[in-house]
Short mmCIF file of C-alpha atoms in Angstrom, two decimals:
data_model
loop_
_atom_site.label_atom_id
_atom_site.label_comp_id
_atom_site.label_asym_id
_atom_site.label_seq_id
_atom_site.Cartn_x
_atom_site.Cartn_y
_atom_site.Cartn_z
CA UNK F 1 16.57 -0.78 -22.84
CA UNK F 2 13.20 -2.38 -21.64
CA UNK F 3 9.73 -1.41 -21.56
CA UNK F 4 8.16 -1.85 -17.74
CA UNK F 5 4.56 -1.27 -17.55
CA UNK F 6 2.41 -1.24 -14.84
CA UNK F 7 -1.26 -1.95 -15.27
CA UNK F 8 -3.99 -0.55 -12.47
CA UNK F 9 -7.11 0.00 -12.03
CA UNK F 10 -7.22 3.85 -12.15
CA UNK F 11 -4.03 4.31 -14.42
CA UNK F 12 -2.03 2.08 -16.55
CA UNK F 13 1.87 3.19 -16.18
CA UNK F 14 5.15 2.24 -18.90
CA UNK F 15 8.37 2.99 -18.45
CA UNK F 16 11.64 2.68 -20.55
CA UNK F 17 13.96 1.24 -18.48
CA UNK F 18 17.86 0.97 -18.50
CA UNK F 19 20.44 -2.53 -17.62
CA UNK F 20 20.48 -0.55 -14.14
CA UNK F 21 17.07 -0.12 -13.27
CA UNK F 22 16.82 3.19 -13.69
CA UNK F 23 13.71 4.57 -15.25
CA UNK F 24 15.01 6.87 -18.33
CA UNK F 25 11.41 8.00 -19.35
CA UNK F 26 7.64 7.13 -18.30
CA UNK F 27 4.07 7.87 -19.31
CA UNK F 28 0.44 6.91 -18.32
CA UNK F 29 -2.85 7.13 -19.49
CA UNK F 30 -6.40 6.41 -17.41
CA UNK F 31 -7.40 2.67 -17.61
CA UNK F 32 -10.70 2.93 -17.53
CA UNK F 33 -10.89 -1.01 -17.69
CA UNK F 34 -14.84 -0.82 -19.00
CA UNK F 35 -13.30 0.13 -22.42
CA UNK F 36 -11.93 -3.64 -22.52
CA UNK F 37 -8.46 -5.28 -23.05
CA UNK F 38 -8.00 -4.08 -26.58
CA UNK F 39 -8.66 -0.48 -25.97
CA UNK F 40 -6.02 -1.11 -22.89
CA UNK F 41 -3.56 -3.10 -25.42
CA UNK F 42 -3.48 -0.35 -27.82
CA UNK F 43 -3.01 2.32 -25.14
CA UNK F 44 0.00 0.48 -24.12
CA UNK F 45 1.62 -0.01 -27.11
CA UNK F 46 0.86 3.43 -28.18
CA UNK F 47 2.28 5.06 -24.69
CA UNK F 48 5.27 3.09 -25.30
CA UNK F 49 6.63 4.16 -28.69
CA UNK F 50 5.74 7.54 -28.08
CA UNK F 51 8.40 6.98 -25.40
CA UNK F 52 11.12 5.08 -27.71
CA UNK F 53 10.37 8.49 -29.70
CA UNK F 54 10.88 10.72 -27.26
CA UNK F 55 14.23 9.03 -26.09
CA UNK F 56 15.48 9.29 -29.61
CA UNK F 57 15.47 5.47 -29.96
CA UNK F 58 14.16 2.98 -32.21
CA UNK F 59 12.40 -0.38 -31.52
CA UNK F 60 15.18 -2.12 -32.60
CA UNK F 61 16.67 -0.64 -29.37
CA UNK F 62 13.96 -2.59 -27.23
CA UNK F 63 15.40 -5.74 -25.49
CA UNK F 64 11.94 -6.85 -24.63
CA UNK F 65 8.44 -5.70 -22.83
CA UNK F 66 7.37 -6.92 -19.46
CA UNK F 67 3.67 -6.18 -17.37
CA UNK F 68 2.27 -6.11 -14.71
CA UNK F 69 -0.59 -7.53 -14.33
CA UNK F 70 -2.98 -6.94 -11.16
CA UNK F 71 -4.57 -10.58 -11.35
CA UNK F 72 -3.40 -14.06 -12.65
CA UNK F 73 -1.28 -14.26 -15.74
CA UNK F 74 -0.15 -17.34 -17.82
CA UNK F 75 3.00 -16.00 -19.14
CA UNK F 76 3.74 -18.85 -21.33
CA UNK F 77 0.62 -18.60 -23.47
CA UNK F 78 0.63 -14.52 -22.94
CA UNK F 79 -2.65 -15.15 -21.82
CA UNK F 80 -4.58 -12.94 -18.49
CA UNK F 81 -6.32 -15.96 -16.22
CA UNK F 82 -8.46 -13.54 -14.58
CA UNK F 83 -7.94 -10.00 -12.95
CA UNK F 84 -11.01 -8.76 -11.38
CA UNK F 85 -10.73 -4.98 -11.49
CA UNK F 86 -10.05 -4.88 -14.80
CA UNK F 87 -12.89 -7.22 -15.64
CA UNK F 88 -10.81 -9.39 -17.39
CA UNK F 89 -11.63 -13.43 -17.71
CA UNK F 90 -8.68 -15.03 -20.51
CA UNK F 91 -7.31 -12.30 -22.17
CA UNK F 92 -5.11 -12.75 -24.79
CA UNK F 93 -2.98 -9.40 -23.93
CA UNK F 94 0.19 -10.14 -25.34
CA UNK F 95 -1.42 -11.01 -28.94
CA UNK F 96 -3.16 -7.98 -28.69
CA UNK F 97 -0.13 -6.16 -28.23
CA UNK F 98 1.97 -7.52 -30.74
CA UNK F 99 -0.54 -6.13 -33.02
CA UNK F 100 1.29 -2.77 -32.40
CA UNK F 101 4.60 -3.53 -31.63
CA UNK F 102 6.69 -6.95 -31.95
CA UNK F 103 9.03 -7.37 -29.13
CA UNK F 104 9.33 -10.34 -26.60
CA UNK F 105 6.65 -9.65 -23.83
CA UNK F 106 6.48 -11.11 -20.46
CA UNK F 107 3.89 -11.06 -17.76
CA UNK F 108 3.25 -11.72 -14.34
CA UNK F 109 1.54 -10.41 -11.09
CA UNK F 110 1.99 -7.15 -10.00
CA UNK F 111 3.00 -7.27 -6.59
CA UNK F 112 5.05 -10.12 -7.99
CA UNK F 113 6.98 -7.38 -10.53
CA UNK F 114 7.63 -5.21 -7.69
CA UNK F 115 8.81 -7.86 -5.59
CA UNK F 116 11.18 -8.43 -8.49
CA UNK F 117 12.27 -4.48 -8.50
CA UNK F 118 13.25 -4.36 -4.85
CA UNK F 119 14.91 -8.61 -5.16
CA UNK F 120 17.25 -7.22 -8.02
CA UNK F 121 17.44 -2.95 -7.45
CA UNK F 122 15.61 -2.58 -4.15
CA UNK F 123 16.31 -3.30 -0.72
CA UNK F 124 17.37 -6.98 -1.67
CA UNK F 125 20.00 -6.23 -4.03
CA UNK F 126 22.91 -8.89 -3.37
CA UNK F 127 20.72 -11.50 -2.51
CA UNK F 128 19.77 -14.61 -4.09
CA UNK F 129 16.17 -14.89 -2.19
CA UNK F 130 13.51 -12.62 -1.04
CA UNK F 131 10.09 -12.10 -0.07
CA UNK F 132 8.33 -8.97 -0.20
CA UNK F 133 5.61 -8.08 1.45
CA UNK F 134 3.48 -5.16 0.88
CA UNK F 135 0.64 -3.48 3.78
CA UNK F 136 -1.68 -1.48 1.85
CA UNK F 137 -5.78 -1.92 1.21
CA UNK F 138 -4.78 -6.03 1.58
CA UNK F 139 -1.61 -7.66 2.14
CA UNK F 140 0.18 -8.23 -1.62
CA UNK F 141 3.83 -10.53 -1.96
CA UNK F 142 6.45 -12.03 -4.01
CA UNK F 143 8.99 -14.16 -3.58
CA UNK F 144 12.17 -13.94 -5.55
CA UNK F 145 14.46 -17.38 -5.90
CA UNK F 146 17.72 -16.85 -7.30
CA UNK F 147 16.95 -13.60 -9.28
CA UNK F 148 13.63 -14.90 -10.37
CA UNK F 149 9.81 -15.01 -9.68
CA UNK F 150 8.66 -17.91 -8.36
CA UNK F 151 4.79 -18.05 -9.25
CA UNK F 152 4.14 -21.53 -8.29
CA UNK F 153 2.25 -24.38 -10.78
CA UNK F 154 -0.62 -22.46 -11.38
CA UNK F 155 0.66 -19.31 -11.75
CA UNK F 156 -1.16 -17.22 -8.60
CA UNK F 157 2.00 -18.38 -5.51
CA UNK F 158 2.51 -16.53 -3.21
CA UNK F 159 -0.83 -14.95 -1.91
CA UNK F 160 0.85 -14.48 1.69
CA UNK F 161 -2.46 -12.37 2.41
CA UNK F 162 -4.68 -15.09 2.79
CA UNK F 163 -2.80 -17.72 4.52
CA UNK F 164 -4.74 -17.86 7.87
CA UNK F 165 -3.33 -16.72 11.06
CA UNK F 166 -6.51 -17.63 13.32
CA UNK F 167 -10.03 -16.79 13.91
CA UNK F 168 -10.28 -13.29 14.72
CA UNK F 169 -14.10 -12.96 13.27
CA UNK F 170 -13.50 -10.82 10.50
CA UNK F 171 -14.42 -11.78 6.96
CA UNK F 172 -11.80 -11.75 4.58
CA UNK F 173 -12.71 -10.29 0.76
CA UNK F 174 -11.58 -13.41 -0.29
CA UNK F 175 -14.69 -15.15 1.68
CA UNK F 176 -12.62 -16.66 4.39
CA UNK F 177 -12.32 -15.88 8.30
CA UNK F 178 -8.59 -14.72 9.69
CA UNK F 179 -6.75 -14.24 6.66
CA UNK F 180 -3.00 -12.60 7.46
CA UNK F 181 -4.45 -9.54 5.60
CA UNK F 182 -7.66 -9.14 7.83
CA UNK F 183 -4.92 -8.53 10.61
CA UNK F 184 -1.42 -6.88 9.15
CA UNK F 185 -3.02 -4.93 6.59
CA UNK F 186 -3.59 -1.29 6.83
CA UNK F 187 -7.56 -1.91 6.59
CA UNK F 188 -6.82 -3.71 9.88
CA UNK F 189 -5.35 -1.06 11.59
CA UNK F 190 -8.36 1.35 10.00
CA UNK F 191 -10.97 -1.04 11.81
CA UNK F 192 -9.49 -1.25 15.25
CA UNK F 193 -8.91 2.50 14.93
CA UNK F 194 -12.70 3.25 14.24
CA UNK F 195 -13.64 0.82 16.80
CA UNK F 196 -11.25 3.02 19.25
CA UNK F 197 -13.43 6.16 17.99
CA UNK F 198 -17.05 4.78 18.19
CA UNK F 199 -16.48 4.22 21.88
CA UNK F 200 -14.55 7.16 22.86
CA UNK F 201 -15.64 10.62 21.02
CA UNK F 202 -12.41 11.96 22.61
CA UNK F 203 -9.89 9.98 21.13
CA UNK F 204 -7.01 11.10 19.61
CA UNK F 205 -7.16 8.84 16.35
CA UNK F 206 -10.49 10.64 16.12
CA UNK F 207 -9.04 14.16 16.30
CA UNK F 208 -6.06 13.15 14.15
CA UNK F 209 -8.74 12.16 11.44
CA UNK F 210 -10.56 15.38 11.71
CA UNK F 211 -13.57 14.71 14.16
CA UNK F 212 -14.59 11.72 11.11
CA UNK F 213 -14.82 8.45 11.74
CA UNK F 214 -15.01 7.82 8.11
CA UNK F 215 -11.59 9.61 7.34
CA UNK F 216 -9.43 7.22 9.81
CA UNK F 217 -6.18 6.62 8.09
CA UNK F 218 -3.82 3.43 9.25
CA UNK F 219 -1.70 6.77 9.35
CA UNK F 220 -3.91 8.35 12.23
CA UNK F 221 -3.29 5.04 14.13
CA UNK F 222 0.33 5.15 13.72
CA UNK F 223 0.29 8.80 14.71
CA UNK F 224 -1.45 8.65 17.66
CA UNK F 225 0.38 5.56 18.83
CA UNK F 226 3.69 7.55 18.35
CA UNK F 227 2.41 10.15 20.91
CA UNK F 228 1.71 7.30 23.64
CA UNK F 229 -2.17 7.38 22.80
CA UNK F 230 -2.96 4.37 25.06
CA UNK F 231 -5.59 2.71 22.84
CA UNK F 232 -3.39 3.55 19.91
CA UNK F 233 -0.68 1.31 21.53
CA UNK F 234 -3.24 -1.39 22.46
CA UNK F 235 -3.66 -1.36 18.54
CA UNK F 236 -0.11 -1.13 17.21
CA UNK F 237 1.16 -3.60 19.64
CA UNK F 238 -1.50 -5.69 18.44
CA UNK F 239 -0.93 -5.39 15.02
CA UNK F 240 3.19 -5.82 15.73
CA UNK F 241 2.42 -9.24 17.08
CA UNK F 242 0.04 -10.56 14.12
CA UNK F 243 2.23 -9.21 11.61
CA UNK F 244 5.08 -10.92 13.42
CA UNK F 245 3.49 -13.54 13.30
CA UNK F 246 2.92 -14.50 9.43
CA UNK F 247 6.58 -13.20 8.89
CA UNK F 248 7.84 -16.04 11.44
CA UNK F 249 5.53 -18.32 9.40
CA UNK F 250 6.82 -17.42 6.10
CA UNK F 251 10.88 -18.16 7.30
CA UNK F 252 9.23 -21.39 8.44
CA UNK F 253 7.90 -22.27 4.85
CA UNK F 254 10.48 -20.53 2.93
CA UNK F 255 13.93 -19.37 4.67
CA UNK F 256 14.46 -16.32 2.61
CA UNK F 257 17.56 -13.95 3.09
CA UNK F 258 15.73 -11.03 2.86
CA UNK F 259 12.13 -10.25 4.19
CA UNK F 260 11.06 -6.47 2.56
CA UNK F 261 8.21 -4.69 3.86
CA UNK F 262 6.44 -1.98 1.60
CA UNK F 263 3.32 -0.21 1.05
CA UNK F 264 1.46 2.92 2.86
CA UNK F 265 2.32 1.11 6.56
CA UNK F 266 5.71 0.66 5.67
CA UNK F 267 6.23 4.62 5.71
CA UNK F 268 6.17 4.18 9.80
CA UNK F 269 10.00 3.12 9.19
CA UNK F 270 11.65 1.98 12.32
CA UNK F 271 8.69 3.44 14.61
CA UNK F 272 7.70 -0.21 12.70
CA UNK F 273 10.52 -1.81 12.00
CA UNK F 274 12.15 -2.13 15.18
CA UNK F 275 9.30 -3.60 17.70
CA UNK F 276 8.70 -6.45 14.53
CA UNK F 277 12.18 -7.73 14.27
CA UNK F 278 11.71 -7.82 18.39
CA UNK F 279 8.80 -9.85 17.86
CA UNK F 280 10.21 -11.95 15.64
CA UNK F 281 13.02 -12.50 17.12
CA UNK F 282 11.05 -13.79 20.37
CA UNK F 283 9.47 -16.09 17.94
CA UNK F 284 11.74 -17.53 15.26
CA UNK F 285 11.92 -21.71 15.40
CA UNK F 286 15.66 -21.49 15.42
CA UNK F 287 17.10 -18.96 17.79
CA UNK F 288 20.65 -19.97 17.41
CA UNK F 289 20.77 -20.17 13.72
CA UNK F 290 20.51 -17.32 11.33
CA UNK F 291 16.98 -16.25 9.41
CA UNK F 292 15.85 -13.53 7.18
CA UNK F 293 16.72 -10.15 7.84
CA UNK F 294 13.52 -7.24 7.92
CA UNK F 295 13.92 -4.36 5.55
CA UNK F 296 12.11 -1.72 4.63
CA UNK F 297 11.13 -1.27 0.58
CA UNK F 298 13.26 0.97 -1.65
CA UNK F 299 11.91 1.89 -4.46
CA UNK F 300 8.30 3.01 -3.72
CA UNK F 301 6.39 3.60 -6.90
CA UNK F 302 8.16 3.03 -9.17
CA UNK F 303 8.94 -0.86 -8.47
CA UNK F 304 5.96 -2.24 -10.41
CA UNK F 305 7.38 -0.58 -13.45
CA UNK F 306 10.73 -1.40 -13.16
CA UNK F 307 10.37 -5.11 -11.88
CA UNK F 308 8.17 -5.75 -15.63
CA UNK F 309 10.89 -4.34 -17.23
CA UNK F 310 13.59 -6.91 -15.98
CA UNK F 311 10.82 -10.31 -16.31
#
């Protein structure tokens, strides 16, 4: 058995978890992140012998701990670089842990963990490579290299989101222009949508959202698209191509096996699936040769916890 856990802004999640990636038992508690790491380190360790408890186990039982972190981590020195919704700067999580409970703990990124899940469990089971990519609020990824995490030097590879696709006017969080998020994340598809409602108080994205331009969901968009909405097309089609586009990009750079797509805009399935591997296919370097296949993500929710639990 391992212990997973997922930390979050809103909720921090922990898992036992079995050799086959099966979550046996789980628990969460709020974050509330102004209380500060230690508060945070003790709810973790606290959530996760309650569990060993409850399971009828002991801690001798417990292979190891794993986290995931949404920010930077330093594994080696246990250390948290930076994550900004926690309000962390250098945190020295796993000491603070081990004041609890002494196990081997392991960190890393959380979209990295998850990436992990679906490389080992997920939709990229078999494989020895695999990048995940996951279309929510921003664009989040891992890449997964012979059943491993590959984090780079400096522990913060591979932010996918921000490599820049062009100049498309639109300011990244991250303070640049044209970032791959800014135009295959769901927030994109939010933005054109509104833009579609502003102009046209008839719309069908608009309707779909209630009559509120506020309430637009990348959901909405997809919706109306799927009923031949003809600005909700214009939009999807759009939003095919870009995200075509960075996934052509990243079998340049990396040649995976496996490409997996998750998150909220993933839920479209093969309304999604099947006009991107068109796209890429029309745009791969080498047409002749094999490249990564496009999957959808397996394991939903429950990837950030599991993919800790097997660091």
């Amino acid at each position: 058995m391992r212990i997973g856990v997922d930390i979050g802004g809103t909720n921090i999640a922990v898992g036992l978890v079995n050799e086959k990636g099966k979550i046996m038992a789980m628990g969460s508690r709020p974050a509330e992140p102004k209380r500060g790491y230690a508060a945070i380190a003790k709810d973790i360790a606290e959530i996760s012998l309650e569990l060993i408890k409850r399971c009828g186990l002991d801690i001798s039982d417990i292979e190891s701990m794993g986290i995931g972190v949404p920010g930077v981590a330093d594994n080696e020195k246990g250390i948290v670089l930076r994550a900004v919704n926690l309000y962390w700067t250098k945190v020295p999580l796993v000491k603070e842990i081990h004041k609890y409970i002494d196990i081997p703990i392991n960190m890393d990124n959380d979209a990295n963990v998850a990436a992990l899940a679906e490389g080992i469990f997920g939709a990229g089971k078999g494989t020895n490579s695999s990048v995940t990519i996951t279309l929510g609020t921003g664009v989040g990824s891992g890449f997964i290299l012979n059943g491993k995490v590959f984090n780079g030097a400096h522990h913060f590879a591979p932010e996918l989101g921000h490599i820049v696709l062009g100049d498309n006017g639109v300011m990244c969080n991250c303070g640049k222009i044209g970032c791959f998020e800014t135009y295959a994340s769901a927030t994109a598809l939010i933005r054109e949508g509104k833009k579609v409602a502003i102009k046209d108080s008839n719309s069908l994205i608009l309707k779909l959202a209630g009559g509120e331009i506020e309430s637009i969901t990348a959901k909405n968009v997809i919706d109306a698209a799927k009923q031949f909405d003809e600005a909700a097309m214009m939009i999807f089609n759009d939003y095919v191509k870009y995200l075509a586009m960075g996934i052509v990009n990243i079998i340049n750079i990396l040649d995976p096996e496996v490409i997996i797509i998750g998150g909220g805009v993933a839920n479209a399935g093969d309304f999604l699936l099947k006009p991107l591997k068109e796209e890429v296919s029309k745009n791969i370097l080498f047409k002749d040769l094999p490249y990564a296949d496009i999957r959808k993500a397996e394991l939903g929710n429950d990837a950030g916890i599991i993919g800790a639990a097997i660091l």
